[in-house]
mmCIF file of C-alpha atoms in Angstrom:
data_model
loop_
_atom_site.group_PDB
_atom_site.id
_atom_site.type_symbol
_atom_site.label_atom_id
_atom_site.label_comp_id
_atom_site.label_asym_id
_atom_site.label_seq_id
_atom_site.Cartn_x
_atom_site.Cartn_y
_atom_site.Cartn_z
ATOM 1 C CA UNK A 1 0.000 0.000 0.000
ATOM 2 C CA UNK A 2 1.489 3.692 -0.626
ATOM 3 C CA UNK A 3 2.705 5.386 2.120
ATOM 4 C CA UNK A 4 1.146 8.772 0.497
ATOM 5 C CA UNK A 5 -2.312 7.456 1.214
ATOM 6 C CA UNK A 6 -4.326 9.320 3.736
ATOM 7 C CA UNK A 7 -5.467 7.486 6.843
ATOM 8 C CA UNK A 8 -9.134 6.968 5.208
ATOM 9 C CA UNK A 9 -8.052 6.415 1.900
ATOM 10 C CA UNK A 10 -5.603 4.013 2.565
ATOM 11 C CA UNK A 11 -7.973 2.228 4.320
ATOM 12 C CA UNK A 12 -10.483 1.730 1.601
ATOM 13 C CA UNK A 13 -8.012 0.832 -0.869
ATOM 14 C CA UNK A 14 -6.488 -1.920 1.875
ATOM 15 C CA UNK A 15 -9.995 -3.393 1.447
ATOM 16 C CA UNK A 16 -10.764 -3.577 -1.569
ATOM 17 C CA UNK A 17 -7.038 -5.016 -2.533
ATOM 18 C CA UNK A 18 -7.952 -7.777 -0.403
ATOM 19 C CA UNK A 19 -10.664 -9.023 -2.337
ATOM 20 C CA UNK A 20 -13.981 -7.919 -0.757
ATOM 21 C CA UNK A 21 -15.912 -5.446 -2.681
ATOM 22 C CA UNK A 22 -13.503 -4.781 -5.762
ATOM 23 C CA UNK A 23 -12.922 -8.885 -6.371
ATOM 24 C CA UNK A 24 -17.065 -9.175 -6.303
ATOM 25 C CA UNK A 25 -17.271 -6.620 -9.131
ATOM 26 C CA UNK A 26 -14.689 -7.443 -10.943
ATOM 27 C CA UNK A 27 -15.714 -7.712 -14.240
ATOM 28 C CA UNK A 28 -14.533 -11.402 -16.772
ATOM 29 C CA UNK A 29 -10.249 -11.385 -16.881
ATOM 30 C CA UNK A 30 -11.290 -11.069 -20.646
ATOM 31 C CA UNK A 31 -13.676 -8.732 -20.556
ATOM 32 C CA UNK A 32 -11.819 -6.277 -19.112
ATOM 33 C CA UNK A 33 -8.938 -7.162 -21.025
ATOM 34 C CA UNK A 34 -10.605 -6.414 -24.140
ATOM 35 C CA UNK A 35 -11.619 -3.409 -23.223
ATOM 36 C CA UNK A 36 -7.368 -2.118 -23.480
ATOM 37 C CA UNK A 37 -7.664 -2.643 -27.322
ATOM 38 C CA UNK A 38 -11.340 -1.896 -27.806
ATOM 39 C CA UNK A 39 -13.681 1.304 -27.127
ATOM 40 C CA UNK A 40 -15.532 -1.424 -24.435
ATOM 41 C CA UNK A 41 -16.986 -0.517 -21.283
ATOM 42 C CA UNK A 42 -17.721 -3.073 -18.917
ATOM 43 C CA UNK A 43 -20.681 -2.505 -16.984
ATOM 44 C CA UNK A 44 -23.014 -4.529 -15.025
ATOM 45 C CA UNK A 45 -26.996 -4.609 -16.164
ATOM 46 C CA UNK A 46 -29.702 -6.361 -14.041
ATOM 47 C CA UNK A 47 -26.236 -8.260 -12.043
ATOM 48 C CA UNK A 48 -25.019 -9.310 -15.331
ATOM 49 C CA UNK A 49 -21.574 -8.259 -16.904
ATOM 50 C CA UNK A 50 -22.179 -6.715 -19.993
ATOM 51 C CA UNK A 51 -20.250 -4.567 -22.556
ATOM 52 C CA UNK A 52 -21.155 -0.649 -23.943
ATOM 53 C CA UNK A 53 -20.139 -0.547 -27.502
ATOM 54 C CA UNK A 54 -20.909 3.376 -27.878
ATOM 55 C CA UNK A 55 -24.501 3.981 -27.165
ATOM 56 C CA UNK A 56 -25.493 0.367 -27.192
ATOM 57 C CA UNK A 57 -24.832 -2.576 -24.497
ATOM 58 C CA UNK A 58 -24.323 -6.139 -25.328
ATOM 59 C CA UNK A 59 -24.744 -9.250 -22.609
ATOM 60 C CA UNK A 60 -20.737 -10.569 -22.274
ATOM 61 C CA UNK A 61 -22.399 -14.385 -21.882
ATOM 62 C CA UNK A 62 -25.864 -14.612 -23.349
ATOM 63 C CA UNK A 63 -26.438 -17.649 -21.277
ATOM 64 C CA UNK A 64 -27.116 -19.902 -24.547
ATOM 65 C CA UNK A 65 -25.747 -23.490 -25.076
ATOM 66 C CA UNK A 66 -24.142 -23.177 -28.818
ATOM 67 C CA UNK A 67 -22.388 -25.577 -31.375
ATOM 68 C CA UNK A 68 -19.527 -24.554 -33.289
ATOM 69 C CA UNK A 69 -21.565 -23.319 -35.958
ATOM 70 C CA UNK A 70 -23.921 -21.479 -33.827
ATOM 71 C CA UNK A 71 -21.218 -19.542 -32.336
ATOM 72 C CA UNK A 72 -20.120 -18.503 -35.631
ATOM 73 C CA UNK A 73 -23.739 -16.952 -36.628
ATOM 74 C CA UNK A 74 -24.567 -15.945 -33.331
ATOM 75 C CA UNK A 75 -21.501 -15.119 -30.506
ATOM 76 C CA UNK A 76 -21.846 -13.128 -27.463
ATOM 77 C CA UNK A 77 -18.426 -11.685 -26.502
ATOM 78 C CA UNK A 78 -17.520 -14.651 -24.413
ATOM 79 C CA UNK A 79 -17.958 -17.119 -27.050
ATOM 80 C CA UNK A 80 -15.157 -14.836 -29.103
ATOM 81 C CA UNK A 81 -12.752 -16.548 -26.084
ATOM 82 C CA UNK A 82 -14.119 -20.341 -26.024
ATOM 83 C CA UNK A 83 -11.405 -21.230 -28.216
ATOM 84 C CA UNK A 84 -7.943 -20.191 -26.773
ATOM 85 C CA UNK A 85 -5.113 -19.135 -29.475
ATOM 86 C CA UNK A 86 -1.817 -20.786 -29.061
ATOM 87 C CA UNK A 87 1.233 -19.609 -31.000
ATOM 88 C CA UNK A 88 3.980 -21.284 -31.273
ATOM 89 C CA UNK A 89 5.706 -23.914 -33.704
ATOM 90 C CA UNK A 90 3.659 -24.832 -36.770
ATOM 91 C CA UNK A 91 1.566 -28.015 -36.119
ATOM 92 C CA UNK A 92 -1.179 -29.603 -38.125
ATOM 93 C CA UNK A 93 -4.926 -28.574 -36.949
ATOM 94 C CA UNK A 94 -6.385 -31.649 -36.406
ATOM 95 C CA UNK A 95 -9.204 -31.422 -33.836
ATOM 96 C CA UNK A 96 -12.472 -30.413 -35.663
ATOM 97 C CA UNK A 97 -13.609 -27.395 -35.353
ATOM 98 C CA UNK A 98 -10.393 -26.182 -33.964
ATOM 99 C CA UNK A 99 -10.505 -22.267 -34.842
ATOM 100 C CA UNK A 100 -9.705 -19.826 -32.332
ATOM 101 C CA UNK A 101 -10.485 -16.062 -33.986
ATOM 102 C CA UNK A 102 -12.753 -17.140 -36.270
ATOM 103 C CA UNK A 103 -16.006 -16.691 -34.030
ATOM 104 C CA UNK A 104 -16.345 -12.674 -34.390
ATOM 105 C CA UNK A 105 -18.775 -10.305 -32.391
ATOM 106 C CA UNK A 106 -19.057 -7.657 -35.182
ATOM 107 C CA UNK A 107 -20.576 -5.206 -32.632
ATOM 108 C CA UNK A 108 -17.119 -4.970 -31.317
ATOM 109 C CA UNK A 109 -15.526 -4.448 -34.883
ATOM 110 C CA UNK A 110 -18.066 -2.106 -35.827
ATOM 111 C CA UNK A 111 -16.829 0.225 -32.933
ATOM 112 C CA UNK A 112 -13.441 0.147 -33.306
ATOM 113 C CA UNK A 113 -13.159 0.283 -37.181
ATOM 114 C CA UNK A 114 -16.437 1.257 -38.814
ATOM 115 C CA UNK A 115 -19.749 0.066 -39.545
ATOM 116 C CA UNK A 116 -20.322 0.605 -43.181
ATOM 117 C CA UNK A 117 -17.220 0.929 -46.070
ATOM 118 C CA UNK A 118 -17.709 4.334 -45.955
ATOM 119 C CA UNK A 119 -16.852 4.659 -42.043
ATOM 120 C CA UNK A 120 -13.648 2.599 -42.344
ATOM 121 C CA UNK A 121 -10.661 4.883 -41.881
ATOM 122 C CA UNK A 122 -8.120 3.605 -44.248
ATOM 123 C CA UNK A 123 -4.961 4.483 -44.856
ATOM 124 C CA UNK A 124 -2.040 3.495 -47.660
ATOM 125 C CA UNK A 125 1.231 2.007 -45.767
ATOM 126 C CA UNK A 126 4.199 0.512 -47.438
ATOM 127 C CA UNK A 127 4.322 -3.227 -46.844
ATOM 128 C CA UNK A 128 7.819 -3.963 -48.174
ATOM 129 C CA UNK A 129 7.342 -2.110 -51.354
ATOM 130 C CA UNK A 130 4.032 -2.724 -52.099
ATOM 131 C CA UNK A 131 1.393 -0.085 -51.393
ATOM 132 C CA UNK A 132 -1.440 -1.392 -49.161
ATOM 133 C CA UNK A 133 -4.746 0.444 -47.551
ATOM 134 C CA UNK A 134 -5.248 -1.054 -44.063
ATOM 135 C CA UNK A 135 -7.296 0.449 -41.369
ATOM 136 C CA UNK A 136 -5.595 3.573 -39.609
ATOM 137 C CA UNK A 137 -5.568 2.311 -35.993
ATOM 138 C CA UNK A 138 -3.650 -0.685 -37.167
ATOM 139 C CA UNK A 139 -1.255 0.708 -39.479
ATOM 140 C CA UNK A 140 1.145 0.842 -36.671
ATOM 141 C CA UNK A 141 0.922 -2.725 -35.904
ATOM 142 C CA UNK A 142 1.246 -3.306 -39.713
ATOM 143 C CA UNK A 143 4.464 -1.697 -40.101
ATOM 144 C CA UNK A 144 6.069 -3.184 -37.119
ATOM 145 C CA UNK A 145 5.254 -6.597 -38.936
ATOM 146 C CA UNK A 146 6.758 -5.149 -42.095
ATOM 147 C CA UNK A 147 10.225 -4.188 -40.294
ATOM 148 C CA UNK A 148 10.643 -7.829 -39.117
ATOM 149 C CA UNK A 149 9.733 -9.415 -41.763
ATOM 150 C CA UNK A 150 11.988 -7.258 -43.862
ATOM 151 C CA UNK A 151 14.670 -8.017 -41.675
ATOM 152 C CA UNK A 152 13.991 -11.554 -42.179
ATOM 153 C CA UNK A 153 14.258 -11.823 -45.938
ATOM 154 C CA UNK A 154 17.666 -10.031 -46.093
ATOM 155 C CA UNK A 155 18.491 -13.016 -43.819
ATOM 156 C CA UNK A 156 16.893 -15.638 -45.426
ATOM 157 C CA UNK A 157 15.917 -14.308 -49.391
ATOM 158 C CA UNK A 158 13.625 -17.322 -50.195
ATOM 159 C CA UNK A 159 11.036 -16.244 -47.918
ATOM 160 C CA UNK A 160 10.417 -13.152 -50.458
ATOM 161 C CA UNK A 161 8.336 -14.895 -52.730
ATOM 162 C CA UNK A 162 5.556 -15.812 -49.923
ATOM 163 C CA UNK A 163 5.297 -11.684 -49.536
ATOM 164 C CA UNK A 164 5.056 -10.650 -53.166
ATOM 165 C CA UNK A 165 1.637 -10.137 -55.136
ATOM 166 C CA UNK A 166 -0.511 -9.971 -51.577
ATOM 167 C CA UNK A 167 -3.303 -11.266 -51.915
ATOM 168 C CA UNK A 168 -5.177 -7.936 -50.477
ATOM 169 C CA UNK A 169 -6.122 -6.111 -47.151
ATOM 170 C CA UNK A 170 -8.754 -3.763 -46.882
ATOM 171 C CA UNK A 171 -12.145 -5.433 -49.142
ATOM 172 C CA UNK A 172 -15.441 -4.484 -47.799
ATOM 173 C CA UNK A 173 -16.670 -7.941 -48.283
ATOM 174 C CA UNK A 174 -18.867 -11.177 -46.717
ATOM 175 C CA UNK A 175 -16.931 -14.296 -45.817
ATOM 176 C CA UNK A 176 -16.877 -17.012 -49.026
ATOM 177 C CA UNK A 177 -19.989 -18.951 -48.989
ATOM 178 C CA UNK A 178 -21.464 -17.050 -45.357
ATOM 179 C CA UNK A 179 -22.978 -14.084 -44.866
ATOM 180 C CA UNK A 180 -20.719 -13.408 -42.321
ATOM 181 C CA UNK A 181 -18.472 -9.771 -42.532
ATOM 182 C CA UNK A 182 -15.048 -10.743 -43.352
ATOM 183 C CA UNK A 183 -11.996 -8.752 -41.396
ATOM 184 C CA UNK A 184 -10.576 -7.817 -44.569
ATOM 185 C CA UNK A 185 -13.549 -5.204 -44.750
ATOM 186 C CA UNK A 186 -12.006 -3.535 -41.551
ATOM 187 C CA UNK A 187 -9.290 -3.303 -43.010
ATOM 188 C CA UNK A 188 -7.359 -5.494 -40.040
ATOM 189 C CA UNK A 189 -6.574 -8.449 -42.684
ATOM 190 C CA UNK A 190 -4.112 -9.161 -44.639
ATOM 191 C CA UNK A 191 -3.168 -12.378 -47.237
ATOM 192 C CA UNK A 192 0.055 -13.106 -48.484
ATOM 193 C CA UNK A 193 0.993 -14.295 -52.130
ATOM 194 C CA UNK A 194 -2.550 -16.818 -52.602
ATOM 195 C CA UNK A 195 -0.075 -19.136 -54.798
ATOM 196 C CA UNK A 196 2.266 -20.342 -52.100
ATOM 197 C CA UNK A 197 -1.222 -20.813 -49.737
ATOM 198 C CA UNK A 198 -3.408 -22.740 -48.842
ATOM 199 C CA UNK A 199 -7.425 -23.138 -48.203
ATOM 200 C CA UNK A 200 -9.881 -25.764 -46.812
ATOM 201 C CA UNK A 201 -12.652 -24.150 -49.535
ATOM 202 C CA UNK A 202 -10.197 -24.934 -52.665
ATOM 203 C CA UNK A 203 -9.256 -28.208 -51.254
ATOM 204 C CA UNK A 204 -10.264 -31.579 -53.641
ATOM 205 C CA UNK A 205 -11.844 -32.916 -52.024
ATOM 206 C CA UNK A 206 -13.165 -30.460 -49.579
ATOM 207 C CA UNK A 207 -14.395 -33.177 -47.237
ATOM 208 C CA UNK A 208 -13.317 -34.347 -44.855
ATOM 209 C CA UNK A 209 -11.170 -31.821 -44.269
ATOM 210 C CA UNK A 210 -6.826 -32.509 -44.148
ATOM 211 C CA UNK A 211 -4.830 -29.760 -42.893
ATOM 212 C CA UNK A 212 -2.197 -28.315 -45.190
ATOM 213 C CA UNK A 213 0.158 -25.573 -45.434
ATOM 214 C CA UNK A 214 3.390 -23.985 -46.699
ATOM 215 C CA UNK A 215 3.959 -20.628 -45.089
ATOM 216 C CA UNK A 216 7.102 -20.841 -42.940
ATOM 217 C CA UNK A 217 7.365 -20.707 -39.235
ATOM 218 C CA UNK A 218 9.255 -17.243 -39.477
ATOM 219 C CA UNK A 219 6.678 -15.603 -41.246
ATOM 220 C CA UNK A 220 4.430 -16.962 -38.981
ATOM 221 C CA UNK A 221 5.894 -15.298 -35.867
ATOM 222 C CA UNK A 222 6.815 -12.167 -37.516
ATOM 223 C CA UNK A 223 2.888 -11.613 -37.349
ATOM 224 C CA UNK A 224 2.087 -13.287 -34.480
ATOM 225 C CA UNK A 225 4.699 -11.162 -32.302
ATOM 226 C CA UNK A 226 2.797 -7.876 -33.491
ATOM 227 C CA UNK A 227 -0.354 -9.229 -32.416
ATOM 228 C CA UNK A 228 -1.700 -11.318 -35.622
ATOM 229 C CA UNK A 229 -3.530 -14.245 -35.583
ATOM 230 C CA UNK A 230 -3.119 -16.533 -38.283
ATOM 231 C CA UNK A 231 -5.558 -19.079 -40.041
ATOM 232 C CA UNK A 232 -3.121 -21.975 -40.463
ATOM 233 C CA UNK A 233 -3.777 -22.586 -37.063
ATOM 234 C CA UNK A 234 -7.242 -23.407 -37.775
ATOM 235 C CA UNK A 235 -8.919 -27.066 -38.874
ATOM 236 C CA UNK A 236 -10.929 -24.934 -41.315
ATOM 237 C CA UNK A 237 -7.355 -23.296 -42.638
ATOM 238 C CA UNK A 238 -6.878 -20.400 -44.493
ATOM 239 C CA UNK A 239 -3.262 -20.228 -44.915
ATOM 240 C CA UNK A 240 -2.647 -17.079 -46.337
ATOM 241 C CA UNK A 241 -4.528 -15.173 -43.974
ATOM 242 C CA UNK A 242 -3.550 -12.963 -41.308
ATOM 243 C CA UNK A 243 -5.731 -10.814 -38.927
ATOM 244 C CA UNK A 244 -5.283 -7.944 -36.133
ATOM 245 C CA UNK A 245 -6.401 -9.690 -33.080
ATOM 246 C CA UNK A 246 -4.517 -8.642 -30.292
ATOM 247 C CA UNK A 247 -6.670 -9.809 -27.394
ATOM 248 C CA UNK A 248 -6.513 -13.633 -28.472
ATOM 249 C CA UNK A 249 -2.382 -13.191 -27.926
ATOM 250 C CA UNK A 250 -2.686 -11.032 -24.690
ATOM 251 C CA UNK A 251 -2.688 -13.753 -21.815
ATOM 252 C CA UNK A 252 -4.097 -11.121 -19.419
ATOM 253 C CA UNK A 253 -7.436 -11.654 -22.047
ATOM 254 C CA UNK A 254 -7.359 -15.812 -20.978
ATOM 255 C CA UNK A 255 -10.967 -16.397 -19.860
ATOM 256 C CA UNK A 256 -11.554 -17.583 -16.438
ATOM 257 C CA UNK A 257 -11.851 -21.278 -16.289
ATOM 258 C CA UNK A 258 -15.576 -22.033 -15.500
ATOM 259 C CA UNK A 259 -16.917 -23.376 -12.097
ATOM 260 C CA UNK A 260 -18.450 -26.977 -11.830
#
């Protein structure tokens, strides 16, 4: 406890640190994670957590039993968590249904980055020489991927062909075959050169469905390490793409493992 703490003060701080009040209104680990790289407000409604997106407040658990697929059409913020994200070395995605970041509350996205193509603040970057548009609050992030992975092809020159002719970032556009909002139309997506990729949708056959990729571990981390999920590490994989998802690679965002 600070020693420049009044008497009173002090006091009331001592008591909350120790988990009386302040631990009972704590809101979800993740949920208040989230709201460091979101506009989110945490805020309990009726005794429930919930989050205010702007002028509008979603439930944080909905209370619904969901499959997979269900999740997909219809998350709550929690369900966004229910499958963790695990970087690391390059394995094959075997479990079905295995795809952390691909459940997306589009709420959320629609506050940070902009509800309509019109309301997406884009702007044009360098992406080791080739001229992208990518939202404006991630630029940064993109850039800082850009500087590694330059670094890594003047290392290692073979890995430029996997970064020339991209296959695109910003695309206001619906997910292939859903009618789901893609990332790329936030302008938080990226895919690398389509020929040296990969995807579960071109595979022959499609079903059942047999993991495969190319994309090298370095490239791989380069994204990762600036916050980037990636979809080779999903059963449904979509090698070539990369996404601005910081929360699923903060572990302060884990969920809290649920009660029997």
């Amino acid at each position: 406890m600070r020693r420049s703490l009044n008497n009173g003060l002090g006091l009331l701080v001592l008591t909350l640190s120790l988990g009386g009040v302040a631990a009972a209104e704590s809101p979800p680990p993740a949920l208040a994670c989230l709201s460091q790289w979101y506009p989110v407000e945490p805020v309990k409604v009726d005794g429930a957590w919930h989050a205010k997106l702007g002028a509008t407040t979603y439930p944080w658990d909905d209370g619904k039993p969901k499959t997979f697929e269900q999740k997909l059409e219809s998350p709550d913020l929690e369900d966004t968590f229910s499958l963790p994200y695990k970087p690391g070395p390059i394995q094959p995605v075997t479990r079905e249904n295995e795809d952390p970041g691909r459940i997306r509350f589009d709420p959320l996205f629609h506050a940070a980055y902009g509800n309509a193509e019109s309301k997406v603040d884009v702007v044009d970057i360098d992406f080791l020489g080739q001229k992208l548009k990518v939202n404006r609050k991630a630029a940064p992030a993109f850039e800082r991927v850009a500087k590694r992975l330059a670094a890594a092809v003047k290392q290692e020159p073979s890995l430029r062909p996997y970064l020339q002719n991209l296959g695109g970032t910003f695309v206001w556009r619906k997910i292939a075959n859903t009618n789901r909002q893609s990332a790329h139309s936030y302008g938080v997506s990226i895919d690398v050169n389509v020929k040296r990729s990969h995807y579960w949708e071109w595979a022959k056959p499609k079903e059942p469905v047999r993991w495969a990729n190319q994309i090298p571990q370095v490239i791989v981390d380069a994204f990762e390490a600036e916050g980037f999920i990636w979809g080779g590490r999903w059963y449904h994989y979509d090698t070539m793409h990369f996404e601005y998802r910081p929360e699923l690679l903060d572990p302060a965002c884990a969920p809290s493992p649920r009660g029997p």
